[in-house]
XYZ file of C-alpha atoms in Angstrom:
311
model
C -43.341 -30.056 21.407
C -41.805 -26.875 19.843
C -41.682 -23.345 20.631
C -45.053 -22.615 18.825
C -46.542 -25.225 21.298
C -45.247 -23.609 24.193
C -45.844 -20.480 23.279
C -49.895 -21.647 22.660
C -49.936 -23.148 25.893
C -48.572 -20.149 28.187
C -51.294 -17.864 26.258
C -54.466 -19.778 27.118
C -53.027 -19.456 30.385
C -52.314 -16.416 30.458
C -55.454 -15.465 28.865
C -57.760 -18.020 30.717
C -59.703 -18.527 27.336
C -59.207 -20.142 24.135
C -60.711 -17.511 22.244
C -58.690 -14.828 23.710
C -55.514 -16.120 23.102
C -56.326 -17.294 19.523
C -57.085 -13.263 19.284
C -53.735 -12.470 20.938
C -52.235 -14.692 18.993
C -53.654 -13.614 15.573
C -54.754 -17.327 14.934
C -57.901 -19.102 14.336
C -59.918 -20.057 17.783
C -60.356 -23.974 15.676
C -56.550 -23.997 15.095
C -55.643 -23.330 18.583
C -57.973 -25.930 20.382
C -56.726 -28.287 17.503
C -53.177 -27.676 19.008
C -53.861 -27.915 22.140
C -55.722 -31.331 21.995
C -52.722 -32.367 20.205
C -50.546 -31.128 23.005
C -53.129 -32.931 25.774
C -52.953 -36.352 23.378
C -49.543 -36.811 23.280
C -48.509 -36.314 27.015
C -52.012 -38.232 28.181
C -53.621 -35.752 30.092
C -55.214 -32.701 30.818
C -53.522 -29.403 30.777
C -56.664 -27.095 31.654
C -60.389 -27.259 33.475
C -63.117 -25.069 33.320
C -64.012 -22.912 36.087
C -65.963 -19.726 36.513
C -63.286 -17.817 36.092
C -62.115 -19.238 32.568
C -59.913 -21.981 32.120
C -57.374 -23.161 35.058
C -54.128 -25.339 34.623
C -54.551 -28.558 36.028
C -51.422 -29.600 38.339
C -50.160 -31.242 34.922
C -50.662 -28.067 33.500
C -48.881 -26.481 36.189
C -45.764 -28.495 35.244
C -45.608 -28.338 31.768
C -46.180 -24.498 32.346
C -43.138 -24.103 34.295
C -41.347 -26.280 31.783
C -42.429 -24.205 29.252
C -41.406 -21.216 30.689
C -37.779 -22.401 31.274
C -37.848 -23.562 27.419
C -39.080 -20.433 26.136
C -36.500 -18.126 28.170
C -33.562 -20.837 26.877
C -35.341 -19.786 23.374
C -35.199 -15.993 24.186
C -31.579 -16.381 25.330
C -30.505 -18.075 22.631
C -31.899 -15.393 20.037
C -30.254 -13.005 22.111
C -26.960 -14.591 21.835
C -27.046 -15.147 18.323
C -27.896 -11.633 17.610
C -25.285 -10.274 19.617
C -23.073 -12.669 17.984
C -23.983 -11.363 14.527
C -23.680 -7.868 15.522
C -19.685 -8.831 17.376
C -21.240 -7.926 20.730
C -20.170 -11.067 22.032
C -18.859 -14.354 20.662
C -15.872 -16.620 20.442
C -13.476 -17.121 17.323
C -11.458 -20.458 16.859
C -8.661 -20.036 14.494
C -5.785 -21.886 13.145
C -2.531 -20.735 12.401
C 1.159 -21.695 11.758
C 3.972 -20.990 14.129
C 5.733 -18.834 12.240
C 2.629 -17.233 10.321
C 1.612 -16.452 13.849
C 4.933 -14.839 14.456
C 4.834 -12.437 11.567
C 0.841 -11.948 11.475
C -0.816 -11.671 14.771
C 1.049 -8.880 15.925
C -0.469 -6.861 13.026
C -4.043 -8.045 13.099
C -5.180 -9.100 16.835
C -4.257 -5.555 18.312
C -6.555 -3.804 16.184
C -9.085 -6.709 15.827
C -9.522 -6.495 19.853
C -9.790 -2.934 19.939
C -12.516 -3.204 17.373
C -14.422 -5.586 19.116
C -13.154 -5.932 22.475
C -15.903 -8.850 23.682
C -14.957 -11.218 21.300
C -12.515 -13.972 23.158
C -10.241 -15.868 20.673
C -8.707 -19.189 20.791
C -5.531 -19.467 18.769
C -4.874 -23.090 17.864
C -0.727 -23.315 16.580
C 0.209 -26.257 14.620
C 2.004 -27.113 11.378
C -0.115 -26.989 7.850
C -1.045 -30.770 8.434
C -1.827 -30.528 12.140
C -4.262 -27.493 10.762
C -6.105 -29.585 7.857
C -7.282 -32.401 10.303
C -8.419 -29.726 13.228
C -10.087 -27.971 10.068
C -11.766 -31.479 8.918
C -12.465 -32.063 12.436
C -14.089 -28.561 12.894
C -12.382 -27.509 15.891
C -10.989 -24.443 14.422
C -13.529 -22.167 11.862
C -10.320 -21.157 9.681
C -7.132 -21.308 9.152
C -4.172 -19.253 7.996
C -1.553 -21.663 6.323
C 0.091 -22.668 3.168
C -0.749 -24.969 0.300
C 1.353 -26.544 -1.936
C 1.006 -25.420 -5.694
C -1.707 -27.986 -7.307
C -1.952 -29.825 -3.942
C -5.818 -30.798 -3.437
C -7.905 -31.750 -0.277
C -11.449 -32.581 -1.208
C -12.628 -31.378 2.173
C -10.690 -27.788 2.342
C -11.356 -24.870 0.258
C -8.019 -22.754 0.233
C -8.527 -19.077 -0.957
C -5.143 -17.867 -2.218
C -3.955 -14.693 -0.892
C -0.034 -14.468 -2.081
C 2.187 -16.621 -3.896
C 5.460 -17.045 -1.760
C 8.750 -17.750 -3.824
C 11.466 -20.362 -2.369
C 15.165 -18.557 -1.514
C 18.175 -20.169 -1.270
C 20.016 -18.939 1.974
C 23.683 -19.336 2.011
C 26.795 -17.397 4.243
C 28.698 -14.955 2.685
C 31.608 -17.329 2.109
C 29.590 -19.781 0.380
C 31.330 -21.361 -2.672
C 27.238 -21.444 -4.289
C 27.930 -17.582 -4.447
C 30.497 -17.531 -7.433
C 28.442 -20.007 -9.214
C 25.705 -17.873 -9.144
C 24.566 -15.457 -11.631
C 22.766 -11.960 -12.173
C 19.734 -12.191 -14.408
C 16.820 -9.885 -15.609
C 14.639 -12.686 -14.565
C 15.210 -13.038 -10.710
C 15.329 -11.013 -7.650
C 18.879 -12.849 -6.711
C 21.461 -14.054 -8.123
C 20.761 -17.411 -10.136
C 21.767 -20.428 -9.088
C 21.380 -23.844 -10.785
C 19.772 -26.651 -8.652
C 22.448 -29.103 -9.692
C 25.095 -26.786 -8.225
C 23.605 -27.201 -4.616
C 24.033 -31.418 -4.740
C 27.192 -31.972 -3.041
C 26.876 -29.114 -0.614
C 25.037 -29.533 3.273
C 21.669 -28.255 3.484
C 19.904 -27.823 6.670
C 16.306 -28.108 6.356
C 12.838 -29.394 8.161
C 11.762 -32.659 8.880
C 10.047 -35.171 6.515
C 6.627 -33.972 6.356
C 6.468 -30.402 7.204
C 5.066 -28.159 4.126
C 8.536 -26.617 3.424
C 10.171 -29.899 3.214
C 7.358 -31.337 0.692
C 7.912 -28.717 -1.149
C 11.681 -28.779 -0.917
C 11.420 -32.996 -2.110
C 8.952 -32.540 -5.228
C 11.245 -29.948 -6.461
C 14.617 -32.071 -5.711
C 12.745 -34.925 -7.504
C 11.707 -33.164 -10.336
C 15.054 -31.997 -10.748
C 16.431 -35.471 -9.919
C 18.856 -33.790 -7.909
C 20.017 -36.275 -4.458
C 20.433 -33.380 -1.648
C 23.059 -33.770 1.090
C 20.823 -33.164 4.183
C 23.272 -32.101 7.162
C 20.614 -31.358 9.378
C 17.011 -31.154 10.483
C 15.669 -28.591 12.720
C 11.671 -27.911 13.145
C 11.712 -24.310 13.059
C 12.975 -23.171 9.766
C 14.299 -19.785 10.815
C 16.748 -21.380 13.178
C 18.203 -23.869 9.484
C 18.529 -19.867 7.649
C 20.144 -18.067 10.620
C 22.636 -21.288 10.678
C 22.583 -21.137 6.575
C 23.737 -17.402 7.179
C 26.726 -18.592 9.377
C 27.898 -20.504 6.776
C 26.836 -23.927 8.166
C 25.581 -24.799 4.550
C 22.468 -23.583 2.704
C 18.464 -23.933 3.355
C 15.699 -23.292 1.483
C 12.422 -21.774 2.052
C 9.816 -19.008 1.513
C 11.153 -15.521 0.879
C 8.540 -14.002 3.449
C 10.325 -15.873 6.529
C 13.744 -13.869 5.836
C 11.488 -11.100 7.563
C 10.786 -13.523 10.742
C 14.334 -15.340 11.154
C 16.043 -11.449 11.153
C 19.482 -13.213 9.549
C 22.989 -11.524 10.029
C 22.707 -8.501 7.366
C 26.104 -11.216 5.983
C 23.535 -13.815 4.598
C 23.262 -14.080 1.064
C 20.093 -14.734 -1.293
C 19.656 -16.917 -4.127
C 17.173 -17.768 -6.489
C 15.747 -20.870 -8.509
C 14.465 -21.483 -11.850
C 10.900 -20.654 -11.828
C 10.054 -23.890 -13.915
C 11.314 -25.884 -10.492
C 7.948 -24.329 -8.848
C 9.587 -23.612 -6.089
C 6.893 -22.006 -4.314
C 4.138 -22.199 -2.125
C 0.809 -20.103 -1.558
C -0.635 -18.583 1.282
C -4.040 -19.169 2.232
C -7.383 -18.823 4.382
C -8.192 -22.351 4.761
C -12.033 -23.427 5.409
C -13.455 -26.543 6.304
C -16.050 -27.205 3.058
C -19.397 -28.123 4.534
C -18.530 -25.526 7.343
C -19.894 -22.250 7.944
C -18.451 -19.316 9.525
C -19.938 -17.064 12.285
C -19.911 -13.415 11.463
C -16.761 -12.856 14.060
C -15.054 -15.949 11.838
C -15.399 -13.525 8.603
C -14.187 -10.432 10.262
C -11.393 -11.760 11.666
C -10.503 -13.644 8.273
C -10.923 -10.429 6.583
C -8.401 -8.795 8.643
C -6.142 -11.586 8.261
C -6.456 -11.002 4.415
C -5.951 -7.252 4.367
C -2.562 -7.571 6.769
C -1.297 -10.099 4.242
C -2.145 -7.678 1.256
C -0.140 -4.540 3.120
C 2.370 -7.087 3.680
C 3.197 -7.941 0.168
C 2.732 -4.499 -1.212
C 5.420 -3.600 1.386
């Protein structure tokens, strides 16, 4: 049985007549009679009997009507809920974001979004890019704000690239690398040859994190074996220690504003041919769909990222 059949039977009960019900429903009387007959045949019982005052429900008919009213109310509730969600009067958005991007972007995005749509509930899944990839493909989140490696392809995920974020080398003011770096018109910071990094202690994130994936590819391409001193899951910790002179680290230029490294920190640029960079993206599951609330919140993130780039 479907919503139409439920409505047909309920209208017959209200009008006590198939002909009157057909007029109210704007359908032909034979069509309504056939529909009622199909319902009764599928149930194996009559739903109405004739009286002088018109059609009246049988005991089976009374139970059917009780169920029909409940189901039709559920249909109405669902339609109203979907309408409210489409108009952003209610709903829930579940999205993912990496922890460092969350620290940088959530304070810029969520206050304005929540003020504009106070009845939209937000659920945030924080994790590294690998974890967010899995959450997207499992449909546990609607979208993710995350990074993608250049040339990285996932057949199940679409990446809307918003920003290319180059990697920079962070060192302390007394690092021997400063003397080896040279000023050029092609680089924002003094240029350092990656081969000069080989003997210096590297502070980095563990294997598997996306920053480390970029570094591993860069060192492999340059045929340089890095001297890893320590690993920490929080890149900003590595950057702060590098600024204090413990060694050097390499990571996204945008993260320098998150880590709030000492004023004495020095930044160096690498050769652009090494492709030491990643892309900031809004990622979605390729076979999924976004709710209206998902789309609006994602657009807020895009606007915030554009403002950050301009700034």
